[in-house]
CSV table of C-alpha atoms and ligand atoms in Angstrom, one decimal:
chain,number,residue,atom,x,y,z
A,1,UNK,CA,72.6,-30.5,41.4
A,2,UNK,CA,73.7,-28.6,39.0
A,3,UNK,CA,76.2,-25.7,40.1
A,4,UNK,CA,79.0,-26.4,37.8
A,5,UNK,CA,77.6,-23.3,35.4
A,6,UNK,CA,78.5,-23.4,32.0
A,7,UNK,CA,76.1,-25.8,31.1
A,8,UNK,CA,72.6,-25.7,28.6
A,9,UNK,CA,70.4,-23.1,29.9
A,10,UNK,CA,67.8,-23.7,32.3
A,11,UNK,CA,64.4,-22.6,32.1
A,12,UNK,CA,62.9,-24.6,34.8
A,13,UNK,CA,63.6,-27.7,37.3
A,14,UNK,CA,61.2,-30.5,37.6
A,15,UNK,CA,61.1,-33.4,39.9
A,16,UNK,CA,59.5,-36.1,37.8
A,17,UNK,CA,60.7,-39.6,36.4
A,18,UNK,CA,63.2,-39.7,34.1
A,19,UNK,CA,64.2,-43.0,32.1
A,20,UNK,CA,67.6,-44.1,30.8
A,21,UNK,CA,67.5,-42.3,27.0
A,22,UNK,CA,66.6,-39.1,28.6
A,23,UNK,CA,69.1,-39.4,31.6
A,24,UNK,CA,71.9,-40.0,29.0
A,25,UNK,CA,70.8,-37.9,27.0
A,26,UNK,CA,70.8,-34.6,29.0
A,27,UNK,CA,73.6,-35.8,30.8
A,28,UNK,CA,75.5,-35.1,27.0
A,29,UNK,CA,73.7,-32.0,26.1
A,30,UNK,CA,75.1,-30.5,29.4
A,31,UNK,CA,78.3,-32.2,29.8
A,32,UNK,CA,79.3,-31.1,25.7
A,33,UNK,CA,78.8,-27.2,27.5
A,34,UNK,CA,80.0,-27.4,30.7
A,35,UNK,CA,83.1,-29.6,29.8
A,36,UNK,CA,85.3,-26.8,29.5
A,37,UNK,CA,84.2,-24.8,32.2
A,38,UNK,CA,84.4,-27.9,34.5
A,39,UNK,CA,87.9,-28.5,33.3
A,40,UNK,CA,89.3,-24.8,34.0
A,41,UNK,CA,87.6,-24.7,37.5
A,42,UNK,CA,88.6,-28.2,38.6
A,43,UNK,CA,91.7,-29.3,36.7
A,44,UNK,CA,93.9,-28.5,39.2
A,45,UNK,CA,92.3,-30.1,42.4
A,46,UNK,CA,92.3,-33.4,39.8
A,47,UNK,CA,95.6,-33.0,38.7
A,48,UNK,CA,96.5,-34.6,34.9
A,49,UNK,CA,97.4,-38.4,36.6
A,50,UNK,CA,95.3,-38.0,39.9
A,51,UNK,CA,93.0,-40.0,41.1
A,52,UNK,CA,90.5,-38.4,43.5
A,53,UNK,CA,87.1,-39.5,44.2
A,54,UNK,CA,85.6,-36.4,45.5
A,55,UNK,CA,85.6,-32.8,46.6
A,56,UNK,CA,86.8,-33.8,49.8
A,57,UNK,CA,90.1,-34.9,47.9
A,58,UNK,CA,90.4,-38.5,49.2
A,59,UNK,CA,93.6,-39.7,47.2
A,60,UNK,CA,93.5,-42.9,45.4
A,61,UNK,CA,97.3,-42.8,46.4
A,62,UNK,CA,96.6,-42.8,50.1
A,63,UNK,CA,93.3,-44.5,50.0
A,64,UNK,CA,94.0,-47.4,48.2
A,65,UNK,CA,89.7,-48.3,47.8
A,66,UNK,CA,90.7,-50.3,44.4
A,67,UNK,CA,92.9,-52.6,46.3
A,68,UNK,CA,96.6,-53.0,46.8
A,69,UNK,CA,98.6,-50.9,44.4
A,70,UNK,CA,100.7,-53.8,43.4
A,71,UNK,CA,97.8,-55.5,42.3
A,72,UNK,CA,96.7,-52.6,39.6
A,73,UNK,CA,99.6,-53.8,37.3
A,74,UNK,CA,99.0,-55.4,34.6
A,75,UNK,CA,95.1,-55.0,35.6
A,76,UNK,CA,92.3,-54.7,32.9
A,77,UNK,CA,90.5,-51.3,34.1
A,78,UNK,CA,87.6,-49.6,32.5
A,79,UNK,CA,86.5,-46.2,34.1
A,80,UNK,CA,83.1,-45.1,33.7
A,81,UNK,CA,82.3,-41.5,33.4
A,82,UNK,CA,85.9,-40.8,32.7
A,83,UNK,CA,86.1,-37.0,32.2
A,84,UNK,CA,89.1,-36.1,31.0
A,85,UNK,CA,90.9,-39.2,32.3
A,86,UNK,CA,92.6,-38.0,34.9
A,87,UNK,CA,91.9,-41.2,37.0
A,88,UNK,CA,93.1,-43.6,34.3
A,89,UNK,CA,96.2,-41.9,33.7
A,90,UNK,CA,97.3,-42.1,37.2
A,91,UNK,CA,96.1,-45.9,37.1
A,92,UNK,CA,98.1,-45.8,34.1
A,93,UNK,CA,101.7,-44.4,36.2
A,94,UNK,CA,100.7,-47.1,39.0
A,95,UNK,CA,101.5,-49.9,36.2
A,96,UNK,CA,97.4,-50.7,35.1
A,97,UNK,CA,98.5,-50.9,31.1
A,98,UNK,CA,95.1,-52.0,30.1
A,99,UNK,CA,93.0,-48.9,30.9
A,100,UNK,CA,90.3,-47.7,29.2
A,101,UNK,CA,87.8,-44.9,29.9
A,102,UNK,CA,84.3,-43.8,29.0
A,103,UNK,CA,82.3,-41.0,28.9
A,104,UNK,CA,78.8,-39.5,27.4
A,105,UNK,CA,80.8,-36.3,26.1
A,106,UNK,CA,83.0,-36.1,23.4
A,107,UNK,CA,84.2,-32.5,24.6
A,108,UNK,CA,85.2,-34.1,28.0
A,109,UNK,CA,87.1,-36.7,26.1
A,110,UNK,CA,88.6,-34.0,23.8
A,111,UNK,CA,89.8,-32.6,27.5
A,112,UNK,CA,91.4,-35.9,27.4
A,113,UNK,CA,93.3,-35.9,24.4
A,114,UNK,CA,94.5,-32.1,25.1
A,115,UNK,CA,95.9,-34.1,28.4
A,116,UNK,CA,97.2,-36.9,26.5
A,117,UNK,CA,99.5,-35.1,24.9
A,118,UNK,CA,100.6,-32.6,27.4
A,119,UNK,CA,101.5,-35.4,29.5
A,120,UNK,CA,102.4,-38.4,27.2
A,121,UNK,CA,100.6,-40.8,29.0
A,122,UNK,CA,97.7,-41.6,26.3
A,123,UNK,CA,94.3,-43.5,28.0
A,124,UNK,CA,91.8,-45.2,25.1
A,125,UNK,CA,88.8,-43.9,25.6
A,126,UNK,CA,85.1,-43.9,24.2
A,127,UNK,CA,82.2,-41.9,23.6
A,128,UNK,CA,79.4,-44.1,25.5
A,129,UNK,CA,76.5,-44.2,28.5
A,130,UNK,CA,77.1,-46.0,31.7
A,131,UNK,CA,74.2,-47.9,30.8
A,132,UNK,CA,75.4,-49.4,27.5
A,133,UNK,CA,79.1,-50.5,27.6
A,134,UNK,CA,80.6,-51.4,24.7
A,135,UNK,CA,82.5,-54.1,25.9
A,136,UNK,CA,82.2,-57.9,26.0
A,137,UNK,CA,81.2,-59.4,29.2
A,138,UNK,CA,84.1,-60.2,31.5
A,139,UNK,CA,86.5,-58.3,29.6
A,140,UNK,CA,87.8,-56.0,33.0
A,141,UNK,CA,89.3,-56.9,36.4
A,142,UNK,CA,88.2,-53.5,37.7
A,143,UNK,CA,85.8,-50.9,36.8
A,144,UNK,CA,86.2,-48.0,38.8
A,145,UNK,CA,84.3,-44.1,38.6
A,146,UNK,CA,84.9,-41.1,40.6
A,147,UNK,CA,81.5,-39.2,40.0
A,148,UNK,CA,81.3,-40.7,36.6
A,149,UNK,CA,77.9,-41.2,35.0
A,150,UNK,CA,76.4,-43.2,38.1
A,151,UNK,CA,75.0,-40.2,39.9
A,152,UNK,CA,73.1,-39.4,36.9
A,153,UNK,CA,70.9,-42.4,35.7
A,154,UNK,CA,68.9,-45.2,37.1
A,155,UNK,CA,71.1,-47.2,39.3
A,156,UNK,CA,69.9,-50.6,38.4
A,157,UNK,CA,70.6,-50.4,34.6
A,158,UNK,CA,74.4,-49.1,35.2
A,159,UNK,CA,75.1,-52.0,38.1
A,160,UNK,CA,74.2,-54.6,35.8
A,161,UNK,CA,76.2,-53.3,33.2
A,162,UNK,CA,79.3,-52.8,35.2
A,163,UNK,CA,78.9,-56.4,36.5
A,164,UNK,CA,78.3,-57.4,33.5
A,165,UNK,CA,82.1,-56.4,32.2
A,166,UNK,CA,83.7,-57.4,35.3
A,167,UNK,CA,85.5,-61.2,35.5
A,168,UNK,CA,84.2,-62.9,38.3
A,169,UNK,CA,86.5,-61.9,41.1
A,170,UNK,CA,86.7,-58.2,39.3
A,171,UNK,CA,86.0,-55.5,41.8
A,172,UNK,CA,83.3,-52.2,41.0
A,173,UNK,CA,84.4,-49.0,43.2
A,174,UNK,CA,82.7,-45.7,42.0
A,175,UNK,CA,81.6,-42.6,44.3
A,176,UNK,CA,78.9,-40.8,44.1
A,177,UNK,CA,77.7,-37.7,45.9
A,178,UNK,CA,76.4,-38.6,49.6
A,179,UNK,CA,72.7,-39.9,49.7
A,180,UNK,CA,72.3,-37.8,52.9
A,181,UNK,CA,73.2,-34.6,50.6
A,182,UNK,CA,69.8,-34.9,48.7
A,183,UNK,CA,67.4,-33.3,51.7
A,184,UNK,CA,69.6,-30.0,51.9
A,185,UNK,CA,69.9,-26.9,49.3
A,186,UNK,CA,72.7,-27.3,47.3
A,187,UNK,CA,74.3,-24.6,48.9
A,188,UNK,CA,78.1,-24.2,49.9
A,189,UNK,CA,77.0,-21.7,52.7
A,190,UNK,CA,74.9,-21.9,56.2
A,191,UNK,CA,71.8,-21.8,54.0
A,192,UNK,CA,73.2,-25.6,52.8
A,193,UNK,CA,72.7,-27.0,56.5
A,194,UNK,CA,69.0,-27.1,57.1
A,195,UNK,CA,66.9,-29.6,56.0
A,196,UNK,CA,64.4,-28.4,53.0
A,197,UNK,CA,63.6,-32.0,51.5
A,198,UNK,CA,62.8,-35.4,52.4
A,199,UNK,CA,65.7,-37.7,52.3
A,200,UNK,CA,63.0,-40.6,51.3
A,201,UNK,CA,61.8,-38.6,48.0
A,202,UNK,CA,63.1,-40.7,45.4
A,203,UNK,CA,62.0,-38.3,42.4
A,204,UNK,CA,64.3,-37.4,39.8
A,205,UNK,CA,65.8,-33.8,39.5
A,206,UNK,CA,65.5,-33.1,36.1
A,207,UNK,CA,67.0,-28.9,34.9
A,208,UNK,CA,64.9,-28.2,31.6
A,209,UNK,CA,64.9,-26.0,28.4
A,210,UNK,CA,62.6,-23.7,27.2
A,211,UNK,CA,60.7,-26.5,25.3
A,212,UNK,CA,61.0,-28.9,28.5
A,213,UNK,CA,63.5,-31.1,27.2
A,214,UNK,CA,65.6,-32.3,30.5
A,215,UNK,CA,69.3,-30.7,30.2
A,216,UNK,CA,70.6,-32.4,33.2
A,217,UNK,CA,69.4,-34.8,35.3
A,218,UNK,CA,70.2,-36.0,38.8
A,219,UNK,CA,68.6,-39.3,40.4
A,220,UNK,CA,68.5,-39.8,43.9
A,221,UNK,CA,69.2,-43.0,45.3
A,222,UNK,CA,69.3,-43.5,49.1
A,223,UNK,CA,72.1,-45.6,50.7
A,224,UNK,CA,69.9,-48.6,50.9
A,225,UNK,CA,68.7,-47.9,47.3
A,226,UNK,CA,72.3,-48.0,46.2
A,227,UNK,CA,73.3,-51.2,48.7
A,228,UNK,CA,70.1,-53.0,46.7
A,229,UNK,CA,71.3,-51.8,43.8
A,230,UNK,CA,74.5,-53.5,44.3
A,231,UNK,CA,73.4,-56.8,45.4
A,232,UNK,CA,70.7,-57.0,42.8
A,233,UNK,CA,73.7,-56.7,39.9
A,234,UNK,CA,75.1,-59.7,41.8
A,235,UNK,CA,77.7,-57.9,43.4
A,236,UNK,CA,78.7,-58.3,47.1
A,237,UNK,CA,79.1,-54.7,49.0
A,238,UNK,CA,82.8,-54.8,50.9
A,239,UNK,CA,83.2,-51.2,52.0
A,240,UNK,CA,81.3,-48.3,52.1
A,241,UNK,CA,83.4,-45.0,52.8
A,242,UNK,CA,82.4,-41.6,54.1
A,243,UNK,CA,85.6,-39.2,53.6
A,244,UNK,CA,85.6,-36.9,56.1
A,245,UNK,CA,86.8,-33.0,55.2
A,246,UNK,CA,90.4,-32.6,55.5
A,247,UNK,CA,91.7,-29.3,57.7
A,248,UNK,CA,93.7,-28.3,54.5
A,249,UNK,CA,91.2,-28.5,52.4
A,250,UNK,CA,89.6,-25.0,51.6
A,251,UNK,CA,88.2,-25.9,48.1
A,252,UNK,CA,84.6,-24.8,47.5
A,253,UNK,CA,83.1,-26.8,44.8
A,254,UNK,CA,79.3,-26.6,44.0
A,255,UNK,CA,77.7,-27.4,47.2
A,256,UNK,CA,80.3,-28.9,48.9
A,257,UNK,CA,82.5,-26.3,51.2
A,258,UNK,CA,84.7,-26.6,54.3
A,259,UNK,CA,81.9,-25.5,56.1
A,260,UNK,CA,79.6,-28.0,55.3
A,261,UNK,CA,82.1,-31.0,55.2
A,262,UNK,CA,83.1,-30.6,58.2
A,263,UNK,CA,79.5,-31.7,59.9
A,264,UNK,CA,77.9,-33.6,56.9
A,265,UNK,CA,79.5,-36.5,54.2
A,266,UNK,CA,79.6,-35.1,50.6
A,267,UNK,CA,80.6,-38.4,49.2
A,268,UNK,CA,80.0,-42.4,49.2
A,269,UNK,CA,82.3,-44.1,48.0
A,270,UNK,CA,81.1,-47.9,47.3
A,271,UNK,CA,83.3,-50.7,46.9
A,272,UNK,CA,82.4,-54.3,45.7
A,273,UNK,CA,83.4,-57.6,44.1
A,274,UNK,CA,81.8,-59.7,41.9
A,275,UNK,CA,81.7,-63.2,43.3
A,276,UNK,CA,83.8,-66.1,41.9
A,277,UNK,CA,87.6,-66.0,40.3
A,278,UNK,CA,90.7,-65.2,42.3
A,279,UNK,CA,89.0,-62.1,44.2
A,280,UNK,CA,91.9,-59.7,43.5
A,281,UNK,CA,92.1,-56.8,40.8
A,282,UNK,CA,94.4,-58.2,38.7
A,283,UNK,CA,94.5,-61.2,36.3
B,1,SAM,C1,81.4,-34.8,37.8
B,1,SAM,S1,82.1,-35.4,36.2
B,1,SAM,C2,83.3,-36.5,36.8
B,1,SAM,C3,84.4,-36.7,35.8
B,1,SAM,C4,85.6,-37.4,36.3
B,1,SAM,N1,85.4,-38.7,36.8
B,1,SAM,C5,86.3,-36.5,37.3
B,1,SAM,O1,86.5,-36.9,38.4
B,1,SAM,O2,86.6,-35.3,37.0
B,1,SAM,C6,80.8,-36.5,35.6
B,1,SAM,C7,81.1,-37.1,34.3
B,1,SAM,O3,80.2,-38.1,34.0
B,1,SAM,C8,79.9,-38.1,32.7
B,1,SAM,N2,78.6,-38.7,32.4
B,1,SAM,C9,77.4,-38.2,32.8
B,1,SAM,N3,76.4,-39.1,32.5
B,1,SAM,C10,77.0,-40.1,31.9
B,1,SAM,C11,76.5,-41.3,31.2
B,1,SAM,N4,75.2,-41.6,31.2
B,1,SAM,N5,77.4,-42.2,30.7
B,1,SAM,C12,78.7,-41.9,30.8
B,1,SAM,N6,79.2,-40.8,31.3
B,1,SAM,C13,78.4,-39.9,31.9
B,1,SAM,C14,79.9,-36.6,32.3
B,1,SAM,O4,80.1,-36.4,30.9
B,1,SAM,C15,81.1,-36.2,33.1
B,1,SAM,O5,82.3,-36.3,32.4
C-alpha cells in the first residue's frame, strides 16, 4: 500500500476494479509527488549503480536472477518501472551497453538525470506505462523490474507487453511485493502479523481524492494469478524466489521491517524466458 508519504492526498481507500488508464494514471499523479520523497528516504539502500530487487536487499551482484553476469554484456535491456535508474546503471557498470529504462513519472526520471550526472554513467530513458512500451517487438534480450510498474496494474496487459519486446530466448525477471503480504495490515510492527484480509480477495486497492479520482492504486495478484499470468504471455516460469531477511539488515521500509521479514516473504521475485532463440540474455 501506500506508506511511502509524500504522495497526492488521500481522502479515502476503495477496494473496487480498476482498469489500465486509471491504474496508470494514478500511478503518475502519485509517483510525480512522492518521487522526491521516495528518493531521499531510499536512495541510499539503492545506491546510484545498484541493483536490488527489494527491501530485503537481495543484490543483483550476489543474486545473479538475470543470468550469468558475463552474459549481460553487450545485452539489449529494457527496465520497466525504472525509478531513477539505479538498476540500469549498475547493468550499465556490468558491461549491458544497450540499456534503456521506463517509467510513468517524469520527476522519477528527472531523479535519473540528477544521477546521470553525478555519476557519469548516463541510462536512456522514457516517460511511458508498463502496459504500452514503446518499443518494437523483439527489440530486448532482457526486460527486467525491481518493483517497477507491475505491482500496480493488471497483470495480463503488462506480461504480454514485456513478451512482446523480448527476442525469443529473452528472459522477463521483475519482483513484486509478496502475494502472501496482501491479507496483513500494512504495518511494519506486531500489528503487521495477523491476518485482517483474505488472501483470495482479488479486488483492487485504489487511495482516492476528494472528488474520487484514484491517486494510487495497488492490484493484487495471488501467486497462481501471477504464474497464469506468465504462462498466458507465453512465457515459461524458471524460478520463483522468496528472499529471506538478512541479520544485517535493519531497514524499515513501509510495511516491510526486520520484524516481519524474518517470519513472512516481502518479496517474489519471478523469473522467465520466452521460448525459442539461444535461451541466454545476450545476443
Ligand atoms: C517502488 S518504485 C520502484 C522504482 C525502482 N525500480 C526502484 O527500485 O527504486 C515503483 C516505480 O514504478 C513506477 N510505475 C508505477 N506505475 C507504472 C506504470 N504503469 N508504468 C511504468 N512505471 C510505473 C513508479 O513511477 C515508480 O518509479
Amino acid at each position: 500500500m501506500s506508506d511511502d508519504a509524500g504522495g497526492a492526498p488521500v481522502h479515502r481507500v476503495a477496494r473496487r476494479a480498476a482498469g489500465p488508464e486509471e491504474s496508470a494514471r494514478a500511478s503518475r499523479v502519485w509517483w510525480e509527488r512522492a518521487a522526491d520523497e521516495y528518493q531521499a528516504e531510499h536512495g541510499a539502500f539503492l545506491r546510484d549503480a545498484g541493483f536490488v530487487w527489494g527491501p530485503e536487499g537481495l543484490d543483483e551482484a550476489d543474486a545473479q536472477l538475470l543470468g550469468p553476469v558475463e552474459e549481460l554484456r553487450g545485452a539489449r535491456v529494457l527496465e520497466v518501472g525504472c525509478g531513477a535508474a539505479q538498476c540500469s546503471r549498475w547493468l550499465r557498470s556490468q558491461g549491458a551497453e544497450r540499456v534503456v529504462g521506463i517509467d510513468v513519472s517524469g520527476r522519477q526520471l528527472q531523479h535519473a538525470r540528477r544521477i546521470d550526472e553525478h555519476t557519469g554513467v548516463r541510462v536512456p530513458t522514457a516517460q511511458a506505462d508498463v502496459q504500452r512500451l514503446p518499443f518494437a517487438a523483439a527489440a530486448f534480450d532482457l526486460v527486467c523490474s525491481a518493483y517497477g510498474g507491475l505491482p500496480f496494474v493488471p497483470a495480463d496487459a503488462a506480461l504480454a507487453e514485456a513478451a512482446r519486446v523480448l527476442r525469443p530466448g529473452g528472459r522477463l525477471v521483475f519482483s513484486v511485493s509478496h502475494p502472501v503480504r496482501w491479507c496483513f495490515p500494512d504495518d511494519p510492527g506486531p500489528r503487521g502479523l495477523t491476518v485482517q484480509e483474505s488472501y483470495f480477495d482479488r479486488r483492487t486497492h485504489v487511495e482516492e481524492d476528494a472528488a474520487g479520482r484514484a491517486v494510487y492504486v495497488e492490484h493484487h495478484h495471488t501467486l497462481g494469478d501471477w504464474v497464469r499470468a506468465i504462462t498466458g504471455a507465453g512465457l515459461v516460469l524458471r524460478d520463483l524466489v522468496e528472499p529471506e531477511w538478512p541479520e544485517d539488515n535493519e531497514e524499515v521500509w513501509g510495511g516491510w521491517s526486520p520484524l516481519r521479514g524474518r517470519l513472512l516473504p516481502g518479496t517474489a521475485v519471478f523469473a522467465a524466458v520466452k521460448p525459442g532463440g539461444a535461451g541466454a540474455a545476450a545476443g
